[in-house]
mmCIF file of C-alpha atoms and ligand atoms in Angstrom:
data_model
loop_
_atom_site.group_PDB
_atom_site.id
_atom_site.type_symbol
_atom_site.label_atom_id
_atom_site.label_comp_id
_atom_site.label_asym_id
_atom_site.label_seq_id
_atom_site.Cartn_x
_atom_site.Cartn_y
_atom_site.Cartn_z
ATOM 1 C CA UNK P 1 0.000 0.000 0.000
ATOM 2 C CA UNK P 2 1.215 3.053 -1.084
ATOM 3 C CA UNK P 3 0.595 6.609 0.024
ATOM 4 C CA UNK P 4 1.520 10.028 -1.695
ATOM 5 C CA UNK P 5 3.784 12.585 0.234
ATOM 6 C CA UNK P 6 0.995 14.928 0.941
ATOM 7 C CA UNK P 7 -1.492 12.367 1.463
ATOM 8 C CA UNK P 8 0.605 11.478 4.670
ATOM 9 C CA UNK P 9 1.646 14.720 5.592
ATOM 10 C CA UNK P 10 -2.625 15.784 5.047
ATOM 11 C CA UNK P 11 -3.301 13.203 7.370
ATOM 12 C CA UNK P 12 -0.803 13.780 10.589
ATOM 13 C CA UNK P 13 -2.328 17.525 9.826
ATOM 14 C CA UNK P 14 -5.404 16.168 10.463
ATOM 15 C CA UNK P 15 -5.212 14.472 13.375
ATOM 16 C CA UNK P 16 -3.249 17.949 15.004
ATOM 17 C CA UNK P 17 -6.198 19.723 13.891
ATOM 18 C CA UNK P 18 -8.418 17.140 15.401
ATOM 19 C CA UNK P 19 -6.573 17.034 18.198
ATOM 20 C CA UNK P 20 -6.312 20.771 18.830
ATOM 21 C CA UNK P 21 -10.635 21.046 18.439
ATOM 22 C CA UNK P 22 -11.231 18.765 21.705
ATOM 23 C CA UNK P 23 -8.476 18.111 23.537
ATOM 24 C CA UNK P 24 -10.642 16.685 26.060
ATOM 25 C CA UNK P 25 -13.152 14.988 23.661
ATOM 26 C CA UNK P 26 -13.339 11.681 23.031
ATOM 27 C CA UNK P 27 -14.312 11.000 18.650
ATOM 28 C CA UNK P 28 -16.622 8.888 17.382
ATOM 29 C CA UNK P 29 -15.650 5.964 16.019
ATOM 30 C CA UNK P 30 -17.093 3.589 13.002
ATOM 31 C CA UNK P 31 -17.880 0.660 15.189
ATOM 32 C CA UNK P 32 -19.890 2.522 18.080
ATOM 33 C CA UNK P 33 -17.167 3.350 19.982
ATOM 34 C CA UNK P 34 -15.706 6.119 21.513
ATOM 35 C CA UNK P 35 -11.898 7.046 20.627
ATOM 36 C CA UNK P 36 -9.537 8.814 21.665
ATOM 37 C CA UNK P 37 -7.559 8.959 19.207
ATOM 38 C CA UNK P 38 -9.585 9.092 15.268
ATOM 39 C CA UNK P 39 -8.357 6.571 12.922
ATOM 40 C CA UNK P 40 -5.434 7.510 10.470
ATOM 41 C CA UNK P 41 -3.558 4.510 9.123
ATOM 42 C CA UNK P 42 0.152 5.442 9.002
ATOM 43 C CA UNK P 43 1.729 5.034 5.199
ATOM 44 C CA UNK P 44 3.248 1.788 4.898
ATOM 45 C CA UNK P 45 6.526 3.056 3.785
ATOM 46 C CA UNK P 46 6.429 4.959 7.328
ATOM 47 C CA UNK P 47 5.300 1.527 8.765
ATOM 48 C CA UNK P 48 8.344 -0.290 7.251
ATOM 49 C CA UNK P 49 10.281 2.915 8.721
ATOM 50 C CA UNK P 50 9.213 2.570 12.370
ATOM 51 C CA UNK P 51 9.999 -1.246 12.513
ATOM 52 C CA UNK P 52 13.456 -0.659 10.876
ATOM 53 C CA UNK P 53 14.231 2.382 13.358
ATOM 54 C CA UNK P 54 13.027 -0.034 16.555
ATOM 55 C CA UNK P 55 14.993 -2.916 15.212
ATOM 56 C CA UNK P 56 12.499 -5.540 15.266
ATOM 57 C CA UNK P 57 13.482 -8.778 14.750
ATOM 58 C CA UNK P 58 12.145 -12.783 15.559
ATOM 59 C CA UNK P 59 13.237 -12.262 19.273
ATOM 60 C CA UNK P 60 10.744 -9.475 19.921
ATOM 61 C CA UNK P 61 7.165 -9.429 21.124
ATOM 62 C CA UNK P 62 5.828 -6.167 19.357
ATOM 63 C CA UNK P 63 2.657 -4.153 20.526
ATOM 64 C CA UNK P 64 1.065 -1.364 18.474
ATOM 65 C CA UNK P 65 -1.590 0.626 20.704
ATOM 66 C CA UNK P 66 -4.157 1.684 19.084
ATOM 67 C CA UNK P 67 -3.454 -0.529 15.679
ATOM 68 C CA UNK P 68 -6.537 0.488 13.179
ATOM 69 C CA UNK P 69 -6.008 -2.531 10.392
ATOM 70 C CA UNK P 70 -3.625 -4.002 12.137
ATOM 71 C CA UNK P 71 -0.608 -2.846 9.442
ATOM 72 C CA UNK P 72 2.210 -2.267 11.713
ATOM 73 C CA UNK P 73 1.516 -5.488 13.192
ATOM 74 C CA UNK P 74 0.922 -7.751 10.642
ATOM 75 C CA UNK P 75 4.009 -5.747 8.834
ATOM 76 C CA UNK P 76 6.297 -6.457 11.653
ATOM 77 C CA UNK P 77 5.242 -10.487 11.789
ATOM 78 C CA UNK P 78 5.513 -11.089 7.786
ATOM 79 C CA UNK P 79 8.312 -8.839 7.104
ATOM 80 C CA UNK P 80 10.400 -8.338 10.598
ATOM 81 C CA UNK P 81 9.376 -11.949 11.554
ATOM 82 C CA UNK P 82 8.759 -11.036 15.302
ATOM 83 C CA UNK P 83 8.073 -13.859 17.365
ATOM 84 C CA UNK P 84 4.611 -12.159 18.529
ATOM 85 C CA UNK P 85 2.246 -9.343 17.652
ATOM 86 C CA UNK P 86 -0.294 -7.934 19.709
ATOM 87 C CA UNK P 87 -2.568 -5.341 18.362
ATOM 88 C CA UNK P 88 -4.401 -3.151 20.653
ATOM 89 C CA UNK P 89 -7.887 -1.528 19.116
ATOM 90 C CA UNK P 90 -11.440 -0.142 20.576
ATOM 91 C CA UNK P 91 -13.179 -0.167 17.503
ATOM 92 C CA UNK P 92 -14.879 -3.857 16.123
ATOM 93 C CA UNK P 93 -14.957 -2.234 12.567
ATOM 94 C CA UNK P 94 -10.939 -2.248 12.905
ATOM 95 C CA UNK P 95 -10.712 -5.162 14.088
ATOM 96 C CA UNK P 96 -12.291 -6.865 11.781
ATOM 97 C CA UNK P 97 -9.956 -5.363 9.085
ATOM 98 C CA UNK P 98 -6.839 -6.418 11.084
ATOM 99 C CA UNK P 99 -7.971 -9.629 11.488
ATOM 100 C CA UNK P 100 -8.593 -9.825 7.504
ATOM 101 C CA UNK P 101 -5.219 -8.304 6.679
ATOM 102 C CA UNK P 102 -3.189 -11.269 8.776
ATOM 103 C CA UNK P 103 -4.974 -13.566 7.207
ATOM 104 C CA UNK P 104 -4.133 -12.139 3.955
ATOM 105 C CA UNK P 105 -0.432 -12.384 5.177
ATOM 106 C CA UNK P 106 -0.549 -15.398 6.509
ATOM 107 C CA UNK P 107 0.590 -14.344 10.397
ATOM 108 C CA UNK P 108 -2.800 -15.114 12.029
ATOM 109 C CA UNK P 109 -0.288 -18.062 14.405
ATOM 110 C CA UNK P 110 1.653 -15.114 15.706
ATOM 111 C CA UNK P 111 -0.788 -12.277 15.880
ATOM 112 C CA UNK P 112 -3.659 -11.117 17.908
ATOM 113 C CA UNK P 113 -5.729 -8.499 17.704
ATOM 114 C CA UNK P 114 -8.147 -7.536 21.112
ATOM 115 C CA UNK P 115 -10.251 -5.267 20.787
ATOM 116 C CA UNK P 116 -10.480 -3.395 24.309
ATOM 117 C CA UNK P 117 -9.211 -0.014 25.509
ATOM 118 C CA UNK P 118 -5.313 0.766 25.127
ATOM 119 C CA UNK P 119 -5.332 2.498 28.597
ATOM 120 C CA UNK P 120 -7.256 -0.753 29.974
ATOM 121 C CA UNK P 121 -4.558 -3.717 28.711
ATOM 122 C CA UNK P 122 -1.356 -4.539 30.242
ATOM 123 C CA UNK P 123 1.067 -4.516 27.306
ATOM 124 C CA UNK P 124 4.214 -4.021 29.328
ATOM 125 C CA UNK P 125 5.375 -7.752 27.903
ATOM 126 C CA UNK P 126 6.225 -5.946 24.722
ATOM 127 C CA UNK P 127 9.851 -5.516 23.981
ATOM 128 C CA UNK P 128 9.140 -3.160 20.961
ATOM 129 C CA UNK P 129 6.115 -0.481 21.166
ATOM 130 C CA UNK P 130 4.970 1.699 18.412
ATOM 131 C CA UNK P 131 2.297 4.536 18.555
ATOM 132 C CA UNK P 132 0.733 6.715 16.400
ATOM 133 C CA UNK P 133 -1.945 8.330 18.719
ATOM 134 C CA UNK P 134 -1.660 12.096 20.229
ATOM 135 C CA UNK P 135 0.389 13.844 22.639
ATOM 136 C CA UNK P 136 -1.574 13.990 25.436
ATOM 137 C CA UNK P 137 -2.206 9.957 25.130
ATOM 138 C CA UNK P 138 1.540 9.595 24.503
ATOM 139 C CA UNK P 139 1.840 11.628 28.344
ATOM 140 C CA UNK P 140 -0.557 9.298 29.745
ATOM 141 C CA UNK P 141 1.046 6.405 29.014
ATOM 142 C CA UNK P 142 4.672 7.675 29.744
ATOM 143 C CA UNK P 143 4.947 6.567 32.949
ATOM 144 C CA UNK P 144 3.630 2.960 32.372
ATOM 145 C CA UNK P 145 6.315 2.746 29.587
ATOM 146 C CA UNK P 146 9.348 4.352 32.062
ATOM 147 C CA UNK P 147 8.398 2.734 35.304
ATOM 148 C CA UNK P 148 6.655 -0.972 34.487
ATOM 149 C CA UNK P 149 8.281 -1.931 30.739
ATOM 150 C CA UNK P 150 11.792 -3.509 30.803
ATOM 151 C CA UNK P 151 14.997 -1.832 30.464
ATOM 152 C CA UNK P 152 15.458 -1.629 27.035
ATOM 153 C CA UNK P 153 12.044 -1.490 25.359
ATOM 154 C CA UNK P 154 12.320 -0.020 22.187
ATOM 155 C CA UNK P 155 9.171 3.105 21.530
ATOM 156 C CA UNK P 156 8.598 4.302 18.004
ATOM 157 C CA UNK P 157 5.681 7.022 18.015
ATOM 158 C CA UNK P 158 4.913 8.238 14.596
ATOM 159 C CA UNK P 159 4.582 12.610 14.800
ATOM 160 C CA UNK P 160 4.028 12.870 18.157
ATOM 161 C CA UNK P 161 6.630 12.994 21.394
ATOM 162 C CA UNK P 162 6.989 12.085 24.835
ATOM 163 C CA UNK P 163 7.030 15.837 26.523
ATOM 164 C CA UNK P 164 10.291 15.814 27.978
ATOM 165 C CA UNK P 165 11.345 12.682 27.275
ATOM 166 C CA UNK P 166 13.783 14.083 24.577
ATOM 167 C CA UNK P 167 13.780 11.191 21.737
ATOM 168 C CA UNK P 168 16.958 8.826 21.233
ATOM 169 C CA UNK P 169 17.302 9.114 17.606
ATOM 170 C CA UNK P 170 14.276 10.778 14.978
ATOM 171 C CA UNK P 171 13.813 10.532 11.536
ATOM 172 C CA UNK P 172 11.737 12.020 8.613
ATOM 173 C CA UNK P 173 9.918 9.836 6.307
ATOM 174 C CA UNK P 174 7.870 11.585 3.340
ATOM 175 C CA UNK P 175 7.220 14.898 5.796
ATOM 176 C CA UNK P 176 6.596 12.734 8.479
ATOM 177 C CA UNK P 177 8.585 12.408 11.989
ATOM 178 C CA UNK P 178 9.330 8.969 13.617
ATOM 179 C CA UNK P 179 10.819 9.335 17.521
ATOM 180 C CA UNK P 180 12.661 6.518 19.016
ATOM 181 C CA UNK P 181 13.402 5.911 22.550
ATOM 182 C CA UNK P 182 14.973 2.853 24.435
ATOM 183 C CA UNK P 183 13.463 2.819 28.467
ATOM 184 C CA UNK P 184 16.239 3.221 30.680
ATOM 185 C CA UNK P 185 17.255 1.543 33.536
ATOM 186 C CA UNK P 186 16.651 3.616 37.298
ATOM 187 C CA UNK P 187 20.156 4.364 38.104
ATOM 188 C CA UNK P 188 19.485 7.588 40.240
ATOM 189 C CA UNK P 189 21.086 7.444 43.441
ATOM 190 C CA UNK P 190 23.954 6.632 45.495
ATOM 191 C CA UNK P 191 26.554 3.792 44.159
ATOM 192 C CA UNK P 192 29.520 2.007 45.500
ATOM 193 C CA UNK P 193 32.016 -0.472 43.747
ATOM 194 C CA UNK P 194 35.820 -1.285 44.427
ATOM 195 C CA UNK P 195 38.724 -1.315 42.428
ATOM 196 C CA UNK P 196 41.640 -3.472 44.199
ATOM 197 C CA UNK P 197 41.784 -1.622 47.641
ATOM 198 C CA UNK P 198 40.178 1.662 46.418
ATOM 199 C CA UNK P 199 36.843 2.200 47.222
ATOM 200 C CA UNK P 200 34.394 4.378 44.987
ATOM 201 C CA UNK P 201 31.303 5.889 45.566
ATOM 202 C CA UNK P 202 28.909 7.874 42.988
ATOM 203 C CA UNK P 203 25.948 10.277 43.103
ATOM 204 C CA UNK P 204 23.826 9.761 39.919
ATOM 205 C CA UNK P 205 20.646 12.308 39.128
ATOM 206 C CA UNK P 206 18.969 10.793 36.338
ATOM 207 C CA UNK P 207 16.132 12.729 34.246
ATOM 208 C CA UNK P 208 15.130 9.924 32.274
ATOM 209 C CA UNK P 209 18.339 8.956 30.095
ATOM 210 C CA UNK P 210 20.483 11.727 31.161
ATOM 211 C CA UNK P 211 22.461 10.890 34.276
ATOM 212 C CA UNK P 212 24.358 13.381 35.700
ATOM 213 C CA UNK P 213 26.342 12.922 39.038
ATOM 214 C CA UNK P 214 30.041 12.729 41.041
ATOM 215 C CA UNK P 215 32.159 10.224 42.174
ATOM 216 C CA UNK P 216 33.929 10.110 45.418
ATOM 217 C CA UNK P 217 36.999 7.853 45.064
ATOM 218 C CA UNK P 218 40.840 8.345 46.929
ATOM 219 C CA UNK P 219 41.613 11.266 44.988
ATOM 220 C CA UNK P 220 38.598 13.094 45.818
ATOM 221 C CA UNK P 221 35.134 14.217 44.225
ATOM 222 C CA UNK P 222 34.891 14.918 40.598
ATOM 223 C CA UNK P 223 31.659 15.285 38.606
ATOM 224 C CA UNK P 224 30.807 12.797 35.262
ATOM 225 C CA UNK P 225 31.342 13.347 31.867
ATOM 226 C CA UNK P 226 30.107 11.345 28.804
ATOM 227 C CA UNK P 227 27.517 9.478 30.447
ATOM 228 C CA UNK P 228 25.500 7.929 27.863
ATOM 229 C CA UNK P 229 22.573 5.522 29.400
ATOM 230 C CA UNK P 230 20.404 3.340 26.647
ATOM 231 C CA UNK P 231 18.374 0.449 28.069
ATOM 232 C CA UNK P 232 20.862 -1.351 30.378
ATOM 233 C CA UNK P 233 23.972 -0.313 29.005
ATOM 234 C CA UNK P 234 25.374 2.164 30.891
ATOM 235 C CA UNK P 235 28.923 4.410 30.730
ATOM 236 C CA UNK P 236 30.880 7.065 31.889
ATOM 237 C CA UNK P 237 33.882 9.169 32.689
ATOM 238 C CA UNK P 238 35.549 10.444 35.763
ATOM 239 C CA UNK P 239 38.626 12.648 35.879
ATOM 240 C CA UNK P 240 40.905 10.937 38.688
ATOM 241 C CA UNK P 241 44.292 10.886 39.994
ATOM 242 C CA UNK P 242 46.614 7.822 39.901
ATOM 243 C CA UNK P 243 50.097 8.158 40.986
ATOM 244 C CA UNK P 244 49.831 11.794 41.125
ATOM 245 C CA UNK P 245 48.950 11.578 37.561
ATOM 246 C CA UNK P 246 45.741 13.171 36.417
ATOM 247 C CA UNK P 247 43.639 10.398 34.424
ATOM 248 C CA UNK P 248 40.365 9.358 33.313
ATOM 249 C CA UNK P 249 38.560 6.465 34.467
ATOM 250 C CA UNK P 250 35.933 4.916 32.201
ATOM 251 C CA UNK P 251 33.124 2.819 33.480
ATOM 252 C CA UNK P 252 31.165 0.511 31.634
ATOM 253 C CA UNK P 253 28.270 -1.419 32.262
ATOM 254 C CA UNK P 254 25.395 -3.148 32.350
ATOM 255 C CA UNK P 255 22.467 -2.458 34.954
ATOM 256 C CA UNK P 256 20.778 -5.415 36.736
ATOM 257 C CA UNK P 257 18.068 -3.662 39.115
ATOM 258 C CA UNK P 258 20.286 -2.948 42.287
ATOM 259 C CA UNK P 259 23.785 -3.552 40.497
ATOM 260 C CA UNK P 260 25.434 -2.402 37.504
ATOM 261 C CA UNK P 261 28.401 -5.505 36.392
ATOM 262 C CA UNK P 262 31.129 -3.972 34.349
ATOM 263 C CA UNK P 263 34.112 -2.787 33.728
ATOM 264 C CA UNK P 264 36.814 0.265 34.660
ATOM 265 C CA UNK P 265 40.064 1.305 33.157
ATOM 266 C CA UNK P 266 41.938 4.585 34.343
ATOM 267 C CA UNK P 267 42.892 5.976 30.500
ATOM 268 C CA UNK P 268 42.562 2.825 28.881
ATOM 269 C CA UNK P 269 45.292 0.628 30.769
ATOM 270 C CA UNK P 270 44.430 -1.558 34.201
ATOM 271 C CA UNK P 271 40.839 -2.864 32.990
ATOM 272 C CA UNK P 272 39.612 -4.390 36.235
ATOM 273 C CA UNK P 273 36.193 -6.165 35.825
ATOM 274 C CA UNK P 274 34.066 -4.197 39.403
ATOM 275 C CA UNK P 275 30.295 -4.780 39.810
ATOM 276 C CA UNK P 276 28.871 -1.538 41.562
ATOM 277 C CA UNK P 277 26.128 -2.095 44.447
ATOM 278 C CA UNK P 278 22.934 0.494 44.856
ATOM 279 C CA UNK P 279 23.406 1.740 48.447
HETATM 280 C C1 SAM C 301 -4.123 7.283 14.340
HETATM 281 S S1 SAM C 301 -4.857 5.681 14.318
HETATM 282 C C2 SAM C 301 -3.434 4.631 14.145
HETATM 283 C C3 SAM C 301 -3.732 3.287 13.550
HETATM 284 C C4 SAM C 301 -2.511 2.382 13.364
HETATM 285 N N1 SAM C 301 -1.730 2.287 14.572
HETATM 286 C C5 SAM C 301 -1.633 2.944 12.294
HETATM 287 O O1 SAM C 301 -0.632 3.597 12.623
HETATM 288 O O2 SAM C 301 -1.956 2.736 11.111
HETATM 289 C C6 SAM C 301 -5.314 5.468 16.052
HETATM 290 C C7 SAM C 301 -6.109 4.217 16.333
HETATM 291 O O3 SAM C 301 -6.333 4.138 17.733
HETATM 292 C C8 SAM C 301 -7.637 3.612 17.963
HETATM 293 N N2 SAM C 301 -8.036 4.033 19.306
HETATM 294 C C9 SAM C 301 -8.448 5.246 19.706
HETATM 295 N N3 SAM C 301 -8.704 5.291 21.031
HETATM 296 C C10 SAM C 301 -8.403 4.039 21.499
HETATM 297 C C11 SAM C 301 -8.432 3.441 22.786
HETATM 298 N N4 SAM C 301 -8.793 4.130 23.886
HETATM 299 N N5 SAM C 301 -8.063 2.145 22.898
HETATM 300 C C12 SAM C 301 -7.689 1.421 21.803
HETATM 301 N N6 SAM C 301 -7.663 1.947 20.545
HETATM 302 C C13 SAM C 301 -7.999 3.236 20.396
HETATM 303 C C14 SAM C 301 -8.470 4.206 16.842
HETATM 304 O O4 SAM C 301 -9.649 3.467 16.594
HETATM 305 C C15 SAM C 301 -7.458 4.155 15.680
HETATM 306 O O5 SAM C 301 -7.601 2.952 14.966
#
């Protein structure tokens, strides 16, 4: 299925504009159903976009809330061969169409389509998550996808953002804006991990993935630098001394709920492997 440039651009306009009329309304939909969101199917070359931006591949459960004829879904089972698809939609007439379409595709073993209320459904099993619904919906469900999915969930919401939640990577498909965000691990707070007889300690802040912070080690306190946190993986730099010698450690690891295993090396010599303990 292919859709002109401005057809797809027209339609994200649409739904702003529809968006911007009742903010608080609810639209009708075909089936007898209240929405809250009205039904615009996303282009299918911006379908095969989102799945390629979140990576999907046959190890990944994949949710689409809110998924009209089920495209994304039945696109990510024939052509990204996840393991499982879930659609999400409140309106029978949609359903119906989705159920149609993975016939047609041959994917009805590994999809479903329910048709109950996205806000309703616990679809925090999903490793990857796309949306193409409206800001305000997007808020709501920000803190299910931050504080209940796993470290490491991959988000693709076609136009629409996350508030402050400042994307991971974005890209432009005929006019159109795909944001991509991995869920972070919780990392905020106090830390502690050895190196030989050295003992270390760290402060992190974290606003979502930007960690901020100091570390307390023999030398004294310095702040980080380069932290970069997606999912699990987590690194960063400290400016230490050694000897005397000014030097920069690097930390590197992976987070595990209350420890993070990995690895330091003070300006790339003396990697030590150090797992660090939430205090
Ligand atoms: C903009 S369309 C997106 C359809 C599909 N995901 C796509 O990208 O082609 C939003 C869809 O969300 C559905 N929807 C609206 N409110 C919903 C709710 N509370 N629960 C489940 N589905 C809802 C609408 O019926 C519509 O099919």
């Amino acid at each position: 299925m292919t859709f002109h440039k401005s057809i797809g651009a027209l339609a994200c306009a649409a739904l702003l504009v529809a968006f911007s009329a009742s903010a608080q309304n609810k639209f009708p939909g075909e089936g007898g159903v209240n929405l809250d969101v009205p039904y615009v199917p996303t282009p299918q070359n911006v379908v095969n976009r989102m799945l390629e931006m979140a990576q999907a591949s046959a190890n990944d459960i994949h949710y689409d809330l809110g998924s009209g004829d089920g495209r994304i879904v039945v696109t990510a089972a024939r052509d990204f061969k996840v393991k499982k698809g879930v659609g999400i939609e409140i309106d029978p007439v949609r359903i119906k169409e989705a159920n149609a379409n993975a016939k047609s595709a041959g994917v009805t073993d590994r999809v479903t389509f329910m048709q109950t209320d996205l806000f309703a459904f616990d679809f925090t099993e999903a490793n990857v998550l796309t949306l193409y619904l409206l800001p305000d919906v997007n808020l709501k469900l920000r803190p299910t996808i931050l504080d209940r999915m796993k470290p490491g969930t991959r988000v693709v919401s076609h136009a629409f953002t996350m508030g402050d939640w400042r994307p991971d990577n974005q890209d432009t498909v005929d006019g159109e804006t795909l944001y991509f965000w991995v869920v972070p691990s919780k990392v905020g707070g106090n830390w502690e991990w050895k190196v030989g007889n050295d003992t270390y300690l760290a402060n992190f802040t974290q606003m979502y993935q930007v960690v901020t912070g100091t570390v307390t080690g023999p030398s004294g306190q310095t702040m980080i630098s380069n932290s970069v946190l997606r999912g699990e993986n987590f690194r960063f730099d400290a400016q230490v001394t050694q000897g005397g010698a000014p030097v920069t450690m690097h930390f590197v690891g992976k987070v595990a709920g209350g420890q993070i295993g990995g690895a330091v090396d003070f300006g790339g010599k003396d990697m030590t492997r150090v797992t660090a303990t939430k205090k």
